[in-house]
PDB file of C-alpha atoms in Angstrom:
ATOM      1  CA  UNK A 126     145.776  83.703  71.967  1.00 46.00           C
ATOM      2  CA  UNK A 127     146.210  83.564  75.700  1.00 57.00           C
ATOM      3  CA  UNK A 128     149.842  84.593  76.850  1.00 87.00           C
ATOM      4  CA  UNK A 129     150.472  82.960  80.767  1.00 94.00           C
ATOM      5  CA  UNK A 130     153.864  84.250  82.288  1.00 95.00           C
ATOM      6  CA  UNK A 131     155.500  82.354  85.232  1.00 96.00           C
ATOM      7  CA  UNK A 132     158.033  84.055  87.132  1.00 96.00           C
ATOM      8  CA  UNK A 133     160.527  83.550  88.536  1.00 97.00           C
ATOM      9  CA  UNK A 134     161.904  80.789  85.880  1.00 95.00           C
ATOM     10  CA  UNK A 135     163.749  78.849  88.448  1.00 96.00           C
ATOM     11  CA  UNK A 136     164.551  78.822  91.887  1.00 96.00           C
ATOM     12  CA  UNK A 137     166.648  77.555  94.647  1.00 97.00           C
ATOM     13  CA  UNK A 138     166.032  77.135  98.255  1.00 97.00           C
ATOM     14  CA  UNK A 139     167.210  75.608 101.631  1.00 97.00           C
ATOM     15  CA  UNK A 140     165.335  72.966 103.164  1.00 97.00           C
ATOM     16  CA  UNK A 141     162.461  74.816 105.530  1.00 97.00           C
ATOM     17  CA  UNK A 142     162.190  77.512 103.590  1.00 97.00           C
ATOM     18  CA  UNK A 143     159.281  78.661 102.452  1.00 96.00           C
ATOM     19  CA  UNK A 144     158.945  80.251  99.145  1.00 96.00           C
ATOM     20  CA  UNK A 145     156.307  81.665  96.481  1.00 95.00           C
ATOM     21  CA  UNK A 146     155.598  81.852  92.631  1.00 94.00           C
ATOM     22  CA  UNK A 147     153.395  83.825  90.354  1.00 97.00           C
ATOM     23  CA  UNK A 148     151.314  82.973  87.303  1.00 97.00           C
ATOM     24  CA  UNK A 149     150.192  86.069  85.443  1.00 96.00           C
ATOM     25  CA  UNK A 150     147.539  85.721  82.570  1.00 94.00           C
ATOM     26  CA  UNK A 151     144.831  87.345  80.697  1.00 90.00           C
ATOM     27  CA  UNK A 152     141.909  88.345  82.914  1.00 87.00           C
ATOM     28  CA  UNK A 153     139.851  88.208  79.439  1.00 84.00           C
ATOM     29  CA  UNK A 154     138.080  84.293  78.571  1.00 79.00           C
ATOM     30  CA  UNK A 155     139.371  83.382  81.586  1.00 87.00           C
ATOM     31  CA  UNK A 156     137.582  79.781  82.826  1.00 90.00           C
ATOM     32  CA  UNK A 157     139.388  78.174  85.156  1.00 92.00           C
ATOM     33  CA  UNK A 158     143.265  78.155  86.201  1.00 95.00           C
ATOM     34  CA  UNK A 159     145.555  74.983  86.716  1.00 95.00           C
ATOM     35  CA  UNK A 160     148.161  74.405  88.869  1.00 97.00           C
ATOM     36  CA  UNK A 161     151.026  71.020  88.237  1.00 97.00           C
ATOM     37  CA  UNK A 162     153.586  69.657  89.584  1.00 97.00           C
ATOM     38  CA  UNK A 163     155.831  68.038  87.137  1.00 95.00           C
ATOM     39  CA  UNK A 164     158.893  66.319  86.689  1.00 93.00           C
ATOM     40  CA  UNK A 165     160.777  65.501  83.766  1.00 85.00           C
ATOM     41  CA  UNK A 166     159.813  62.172  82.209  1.00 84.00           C
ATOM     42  CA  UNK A 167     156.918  61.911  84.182  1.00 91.00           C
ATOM     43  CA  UNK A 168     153.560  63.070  83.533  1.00 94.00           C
ATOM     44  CA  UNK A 169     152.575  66.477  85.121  1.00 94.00           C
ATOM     45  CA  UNK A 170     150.590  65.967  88.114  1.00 95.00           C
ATOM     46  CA  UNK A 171     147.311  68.008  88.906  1.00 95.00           C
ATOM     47  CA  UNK A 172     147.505  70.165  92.264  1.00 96.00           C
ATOM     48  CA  UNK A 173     144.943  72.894  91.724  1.00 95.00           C
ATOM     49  CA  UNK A 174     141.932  73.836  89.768  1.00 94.00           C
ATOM     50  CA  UNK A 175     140.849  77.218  90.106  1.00 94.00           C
ATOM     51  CA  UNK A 176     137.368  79.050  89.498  1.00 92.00           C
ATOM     52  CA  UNK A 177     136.335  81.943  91.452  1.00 93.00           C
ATOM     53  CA  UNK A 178     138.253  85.396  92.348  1.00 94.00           C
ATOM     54  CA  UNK A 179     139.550  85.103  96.163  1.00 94.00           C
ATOM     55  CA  UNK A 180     139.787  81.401  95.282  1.00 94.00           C
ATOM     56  CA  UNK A 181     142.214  80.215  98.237  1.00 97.00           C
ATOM     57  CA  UNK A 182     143.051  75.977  97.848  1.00 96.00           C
ATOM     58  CA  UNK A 183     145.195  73.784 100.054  1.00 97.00           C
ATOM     59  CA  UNK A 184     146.961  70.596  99.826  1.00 95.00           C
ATOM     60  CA  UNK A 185     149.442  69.419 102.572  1.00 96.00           C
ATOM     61  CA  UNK A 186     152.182  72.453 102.770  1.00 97.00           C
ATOM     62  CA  UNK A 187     151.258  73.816  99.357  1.00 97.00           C
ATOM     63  CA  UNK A 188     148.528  76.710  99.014  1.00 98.00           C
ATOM     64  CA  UNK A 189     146.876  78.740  95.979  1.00 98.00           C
ATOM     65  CA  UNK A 190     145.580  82.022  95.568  1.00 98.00           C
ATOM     66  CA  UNK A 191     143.483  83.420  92.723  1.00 97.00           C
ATOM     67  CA  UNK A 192     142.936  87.178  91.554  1.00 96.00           C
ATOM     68  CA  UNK A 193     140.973  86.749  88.309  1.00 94.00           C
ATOM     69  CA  UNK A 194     140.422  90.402  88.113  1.00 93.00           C
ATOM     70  CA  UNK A 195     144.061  91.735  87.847  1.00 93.00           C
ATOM     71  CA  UNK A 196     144.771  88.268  86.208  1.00 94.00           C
ATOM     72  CA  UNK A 197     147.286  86.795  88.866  1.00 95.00           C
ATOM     73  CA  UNK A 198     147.602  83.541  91.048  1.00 97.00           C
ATOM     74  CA  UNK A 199     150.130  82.698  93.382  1.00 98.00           C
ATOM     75  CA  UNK A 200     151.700  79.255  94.523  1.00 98.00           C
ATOM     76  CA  UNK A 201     152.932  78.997  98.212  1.00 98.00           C
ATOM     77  CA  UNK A 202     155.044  76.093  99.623  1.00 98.00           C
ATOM     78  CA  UNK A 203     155.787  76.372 103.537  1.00 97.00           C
ATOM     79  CA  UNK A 204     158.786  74.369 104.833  1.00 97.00           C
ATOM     80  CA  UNK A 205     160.383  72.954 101.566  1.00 97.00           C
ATOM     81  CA  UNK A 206     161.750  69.830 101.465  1.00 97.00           C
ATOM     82  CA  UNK A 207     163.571  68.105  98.728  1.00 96.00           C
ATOM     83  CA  UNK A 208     160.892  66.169  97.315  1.00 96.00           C
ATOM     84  CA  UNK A 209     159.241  69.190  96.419  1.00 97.00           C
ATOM     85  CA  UNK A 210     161.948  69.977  93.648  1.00 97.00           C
ATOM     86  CA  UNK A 211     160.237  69.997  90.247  1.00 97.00           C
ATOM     87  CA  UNK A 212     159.068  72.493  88.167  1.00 96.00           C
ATOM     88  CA  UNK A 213     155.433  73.913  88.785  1.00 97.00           C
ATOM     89  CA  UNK A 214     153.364  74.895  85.673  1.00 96.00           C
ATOM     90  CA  UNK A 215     150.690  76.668  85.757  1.00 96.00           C
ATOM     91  CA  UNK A 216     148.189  76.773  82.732  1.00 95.00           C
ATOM     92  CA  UNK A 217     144.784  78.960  81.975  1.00 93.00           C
ATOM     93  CA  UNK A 218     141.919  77.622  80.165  1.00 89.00           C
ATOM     94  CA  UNK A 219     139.649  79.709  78.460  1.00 77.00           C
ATOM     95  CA  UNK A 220     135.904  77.364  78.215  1.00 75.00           C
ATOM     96  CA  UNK A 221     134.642  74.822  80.117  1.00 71.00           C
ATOM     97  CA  UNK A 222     136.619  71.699  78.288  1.00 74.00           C
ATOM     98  CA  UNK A 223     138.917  73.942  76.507  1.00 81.00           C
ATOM     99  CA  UNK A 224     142.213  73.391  76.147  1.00 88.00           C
ATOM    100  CA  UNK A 225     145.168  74.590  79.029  1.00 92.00           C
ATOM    101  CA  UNK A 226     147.520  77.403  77.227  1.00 92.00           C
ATOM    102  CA  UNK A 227     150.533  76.566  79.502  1.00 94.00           C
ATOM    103  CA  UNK A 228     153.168  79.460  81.411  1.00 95.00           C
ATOM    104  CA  UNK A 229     156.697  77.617  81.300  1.00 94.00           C
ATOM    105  CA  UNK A 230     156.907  76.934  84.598  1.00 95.00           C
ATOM    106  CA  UNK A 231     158.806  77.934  87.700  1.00 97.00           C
ATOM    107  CA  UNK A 232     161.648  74.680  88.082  1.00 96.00           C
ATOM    108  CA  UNK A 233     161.714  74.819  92.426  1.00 97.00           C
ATOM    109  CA  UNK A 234     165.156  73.135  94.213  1.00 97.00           C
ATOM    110  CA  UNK A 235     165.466  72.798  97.350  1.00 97.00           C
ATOM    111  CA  UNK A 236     168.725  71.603  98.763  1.00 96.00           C
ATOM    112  CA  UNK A 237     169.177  69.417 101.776  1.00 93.00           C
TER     113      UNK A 237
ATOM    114  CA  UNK Q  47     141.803  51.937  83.446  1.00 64.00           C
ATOM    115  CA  UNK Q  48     142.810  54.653  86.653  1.00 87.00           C
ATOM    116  CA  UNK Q  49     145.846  56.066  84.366  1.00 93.00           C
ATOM    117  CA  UNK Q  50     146.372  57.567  81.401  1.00 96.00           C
ATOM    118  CA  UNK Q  51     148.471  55.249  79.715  1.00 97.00           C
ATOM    119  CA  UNK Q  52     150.267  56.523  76.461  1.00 97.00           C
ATOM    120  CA  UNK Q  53     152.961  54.406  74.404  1.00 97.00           C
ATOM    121  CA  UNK Q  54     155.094  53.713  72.718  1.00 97.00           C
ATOM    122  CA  UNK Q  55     157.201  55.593  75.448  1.00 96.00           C
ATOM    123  CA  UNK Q  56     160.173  56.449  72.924  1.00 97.00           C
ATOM    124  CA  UNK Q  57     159.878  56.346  69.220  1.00 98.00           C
ATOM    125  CA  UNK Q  58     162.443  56.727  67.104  1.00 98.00           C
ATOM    126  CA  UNK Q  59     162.204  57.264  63.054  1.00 97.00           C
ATOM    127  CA  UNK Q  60     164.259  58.556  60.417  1.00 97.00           C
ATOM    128  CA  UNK Q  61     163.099  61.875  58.957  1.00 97.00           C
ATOM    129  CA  UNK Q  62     160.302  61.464  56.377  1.00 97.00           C
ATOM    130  CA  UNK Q  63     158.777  58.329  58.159  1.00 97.00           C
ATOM    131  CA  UNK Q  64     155.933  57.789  59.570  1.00 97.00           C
ATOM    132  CA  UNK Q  65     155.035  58.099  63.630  1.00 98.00           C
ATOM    133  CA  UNK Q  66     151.924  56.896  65.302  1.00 98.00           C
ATOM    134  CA  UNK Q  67     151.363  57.291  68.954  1.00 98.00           C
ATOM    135  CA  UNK Q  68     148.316  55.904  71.408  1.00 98.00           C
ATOM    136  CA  UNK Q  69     146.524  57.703  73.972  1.00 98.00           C
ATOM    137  CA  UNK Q  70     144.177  55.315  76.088  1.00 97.00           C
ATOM    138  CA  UNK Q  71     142.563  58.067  78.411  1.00 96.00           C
ATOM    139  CA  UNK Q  72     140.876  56.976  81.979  1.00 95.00           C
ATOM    140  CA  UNK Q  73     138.019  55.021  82.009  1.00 92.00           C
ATOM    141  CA  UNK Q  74     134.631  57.449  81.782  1.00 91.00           C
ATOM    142  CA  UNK Q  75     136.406  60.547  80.613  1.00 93.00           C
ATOM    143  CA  UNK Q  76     134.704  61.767  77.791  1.00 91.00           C
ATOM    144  CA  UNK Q  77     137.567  64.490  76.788  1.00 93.00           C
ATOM    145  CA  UNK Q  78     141.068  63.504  74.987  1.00 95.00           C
ATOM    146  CA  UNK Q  79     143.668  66.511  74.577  1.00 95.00           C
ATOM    147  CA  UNK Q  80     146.787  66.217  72.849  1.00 97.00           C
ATOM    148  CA  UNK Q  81     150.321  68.596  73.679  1.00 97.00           C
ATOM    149  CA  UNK Q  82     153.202  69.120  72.363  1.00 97.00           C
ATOM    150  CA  UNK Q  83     156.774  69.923  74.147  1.00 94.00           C
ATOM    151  CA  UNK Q  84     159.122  70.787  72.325  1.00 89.00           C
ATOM    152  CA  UNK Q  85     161.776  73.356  73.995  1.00 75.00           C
ATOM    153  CA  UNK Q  86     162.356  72.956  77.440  1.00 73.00           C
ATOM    154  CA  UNK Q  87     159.224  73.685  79.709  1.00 71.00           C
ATOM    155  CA  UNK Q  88     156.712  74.238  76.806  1.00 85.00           C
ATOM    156  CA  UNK Q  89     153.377  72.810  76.201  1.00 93.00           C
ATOM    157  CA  UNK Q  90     151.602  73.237  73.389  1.00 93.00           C
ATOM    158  CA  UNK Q  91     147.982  72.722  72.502  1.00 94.00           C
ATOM    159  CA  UNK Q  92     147.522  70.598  69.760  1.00 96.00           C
ATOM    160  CA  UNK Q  93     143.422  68.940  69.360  1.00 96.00           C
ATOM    161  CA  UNK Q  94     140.828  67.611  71.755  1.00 94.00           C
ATOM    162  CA  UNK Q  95     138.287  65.051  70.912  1.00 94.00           C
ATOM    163  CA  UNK Q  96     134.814  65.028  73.099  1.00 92.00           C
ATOM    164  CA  UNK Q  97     134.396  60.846  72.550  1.00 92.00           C
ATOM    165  CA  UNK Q  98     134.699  60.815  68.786  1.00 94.00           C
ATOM    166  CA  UNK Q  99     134.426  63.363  67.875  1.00 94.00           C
ATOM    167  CA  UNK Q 100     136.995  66.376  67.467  1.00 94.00           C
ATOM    168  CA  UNK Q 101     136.381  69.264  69.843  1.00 92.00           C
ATOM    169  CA  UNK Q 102     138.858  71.626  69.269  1.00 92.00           C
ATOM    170  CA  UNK Q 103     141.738  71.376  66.316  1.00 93.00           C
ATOM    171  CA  UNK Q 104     143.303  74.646  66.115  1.00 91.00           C
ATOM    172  CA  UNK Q 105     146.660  73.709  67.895  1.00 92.00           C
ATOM    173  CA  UNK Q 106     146.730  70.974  64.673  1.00 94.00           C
ATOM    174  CA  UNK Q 107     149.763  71.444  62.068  1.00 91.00           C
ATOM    175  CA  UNK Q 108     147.582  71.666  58.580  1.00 83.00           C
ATOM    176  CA  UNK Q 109     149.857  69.221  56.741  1.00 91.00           C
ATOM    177  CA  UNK Q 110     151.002  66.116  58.133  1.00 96.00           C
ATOM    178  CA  UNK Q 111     149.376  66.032  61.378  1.00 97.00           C
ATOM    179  CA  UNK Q 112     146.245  63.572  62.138  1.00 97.00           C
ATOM    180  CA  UNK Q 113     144.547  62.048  65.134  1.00 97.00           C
ATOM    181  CA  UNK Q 114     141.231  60.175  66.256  1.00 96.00           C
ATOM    182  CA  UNK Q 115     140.074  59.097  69.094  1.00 96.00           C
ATOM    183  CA  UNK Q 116     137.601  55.694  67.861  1.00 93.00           C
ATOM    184  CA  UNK Q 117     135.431  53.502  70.106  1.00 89.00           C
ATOM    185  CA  UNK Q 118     136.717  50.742  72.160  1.00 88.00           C
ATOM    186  CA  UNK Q 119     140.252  51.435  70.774  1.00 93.00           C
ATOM    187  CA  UNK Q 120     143.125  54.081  72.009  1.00 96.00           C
ATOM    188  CA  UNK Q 121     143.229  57.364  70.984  1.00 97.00           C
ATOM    189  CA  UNK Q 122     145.812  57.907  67.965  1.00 98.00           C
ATOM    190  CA  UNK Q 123     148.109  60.813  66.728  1.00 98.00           C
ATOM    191  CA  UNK Q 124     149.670  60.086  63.583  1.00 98.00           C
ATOM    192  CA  UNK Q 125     152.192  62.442  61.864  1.00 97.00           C
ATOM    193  CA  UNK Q 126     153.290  61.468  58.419  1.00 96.00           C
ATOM    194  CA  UNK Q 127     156.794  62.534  56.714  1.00 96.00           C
ATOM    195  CA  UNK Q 128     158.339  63.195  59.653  1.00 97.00           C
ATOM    196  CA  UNK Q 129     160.992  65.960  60.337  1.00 96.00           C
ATOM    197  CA  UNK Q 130     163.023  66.774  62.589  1.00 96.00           C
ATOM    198  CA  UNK Q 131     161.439  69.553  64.418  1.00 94.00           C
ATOM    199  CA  UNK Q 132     158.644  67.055  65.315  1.00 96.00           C
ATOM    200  CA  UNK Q 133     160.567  65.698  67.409  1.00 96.00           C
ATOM    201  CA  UNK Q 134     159.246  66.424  70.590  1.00 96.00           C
ATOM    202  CA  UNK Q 135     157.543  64.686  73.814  1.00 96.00           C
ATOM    203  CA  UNK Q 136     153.520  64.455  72.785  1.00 97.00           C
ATOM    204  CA  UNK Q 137     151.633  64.317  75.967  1.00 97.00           C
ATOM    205  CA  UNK Q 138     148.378  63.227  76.150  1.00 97.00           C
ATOM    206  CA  UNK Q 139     145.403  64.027  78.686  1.00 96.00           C
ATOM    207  CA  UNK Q 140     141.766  63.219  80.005  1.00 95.00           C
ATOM    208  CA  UNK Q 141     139.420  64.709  81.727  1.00 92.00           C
ATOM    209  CA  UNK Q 142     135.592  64.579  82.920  1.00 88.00           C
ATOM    210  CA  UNK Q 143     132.856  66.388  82.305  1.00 73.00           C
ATOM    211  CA  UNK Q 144     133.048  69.481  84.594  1.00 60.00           C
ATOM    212  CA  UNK Q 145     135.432  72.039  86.360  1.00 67.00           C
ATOM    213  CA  UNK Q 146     138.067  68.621  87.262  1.00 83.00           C
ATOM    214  CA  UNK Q 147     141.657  68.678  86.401  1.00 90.00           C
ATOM    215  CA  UNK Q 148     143.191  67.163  82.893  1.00 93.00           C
ATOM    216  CA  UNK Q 149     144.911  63.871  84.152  1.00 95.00           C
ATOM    217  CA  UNK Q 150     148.435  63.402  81.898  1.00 96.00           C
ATOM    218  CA  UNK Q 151     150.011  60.555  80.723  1.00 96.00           C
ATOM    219  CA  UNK Q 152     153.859  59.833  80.967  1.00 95.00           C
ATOM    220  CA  UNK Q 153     154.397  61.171  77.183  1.00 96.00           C
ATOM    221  CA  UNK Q 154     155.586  59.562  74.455  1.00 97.00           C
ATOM    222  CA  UNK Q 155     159.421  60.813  73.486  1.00 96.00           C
ATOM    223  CA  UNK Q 156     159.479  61.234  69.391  1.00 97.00           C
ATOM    224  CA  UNK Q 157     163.034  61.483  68.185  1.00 97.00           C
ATOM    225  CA  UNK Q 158     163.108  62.495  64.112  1.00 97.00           C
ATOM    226  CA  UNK Q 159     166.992  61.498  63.025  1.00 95.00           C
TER     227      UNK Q 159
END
């Protein structure tokens, strides 16, 4: 069984800050990692999938690094704004159509 | 359809009923996955069909817990004599053939009184 950490659990910010999270998770099996954005009674939406070691992905103000060989990624948002409160999950899957073992996610807020 | 569209959205049943809850994944995607929440942030793994058939089943509850996924109808997760830690929200997913993101529905909310 796969054990992915998130830290730290929550976090709050001021509007235009920028601010970082970390997925850890087992550099063994390791396939592919996924990064969501998700807020409560909606469904989790994809931001990231991520292959290869050095792996570096963008999207708007939000950027992804992967280390598969110490078994880390990190999740960078420049500027926050409000909008980006939710909580970020971030889940590894072990085979090519295998299923995601989730971390429990980092829950961002930024404040006006 | 473009969506992964799940429902009912809430269910509610008294404890040793019956629950059934749809997945109808996005159109093409040949790979269903099934999660459970249950505390807080949590997800957890529960089966994955490839079409048909069932890929992967060893997030599945032995006792009580069934699902299929048959063609030209929605995916279905059935749990039988309910209780009260199933309650939950059961999410369901899709995804294509390849290194592409799992696409989530909205989840359907399973209260067990």
């Amino acid at each position: 069984i796969l054990n992915v950490e998130q830290s730290p659990q929550s976090l709050h910010v001021q509007e235009g800050d920028s601010t970082n999270f970390t997925c850890s998770f087992p550099s063994s099996n390791f396939y592919a990692l996924h990064w969501y954005r998700w807020e409560t009674a909606k469904s989790p939406e994809a931001l990231f999938v991520m292959t290869l070691n050095g792996d570096e992905k963008k999207k708007g103000r939000i950027s992804a690094t992967l280390n598969t060989k110490e078994g880390y990624s990190y999740l960078y948002i420049k500027g926050s704004q409000p909008e980006d409160s939710a909580t970020y999950l971030c889940a590894s899957r072990g085979g090519s159509q295998g299923n995601l073992i989730f971390g429990k996610g980092t829950k961002l807020s930024v404040k006006p | 359809g473009e969506e992964v569209a799940q429902t009912p959205k809430h269910l509610v049943r008294g404890e040793g009923q019956k629950a059934k809850l749809y997945c109808a994944p996005i159109k093409g995607h040949s790979y269903v996955f099934w999660y459970q929440q249950v505390l807080k942030n949590e997800f957890k793994f529960l089966i994955s069909f490839q079409n048909e058939n069932v890929f992967d089943e060893t997030g599945m509850p032995k006792e009580r817990f069934s699902a299929k996924c048959l063609p030209n109808s929605p995916c279905s997760l059935e749990i039988q004599a309910t209780k009260l830690e199933d309650s939950a929200v059961y999410f369901c997913a899709s995804s294509d053939q390849g290194d592409q993101p799992q696409h989530f529905g909205d989840g359907t909310r399973l209260s067990i009184l």
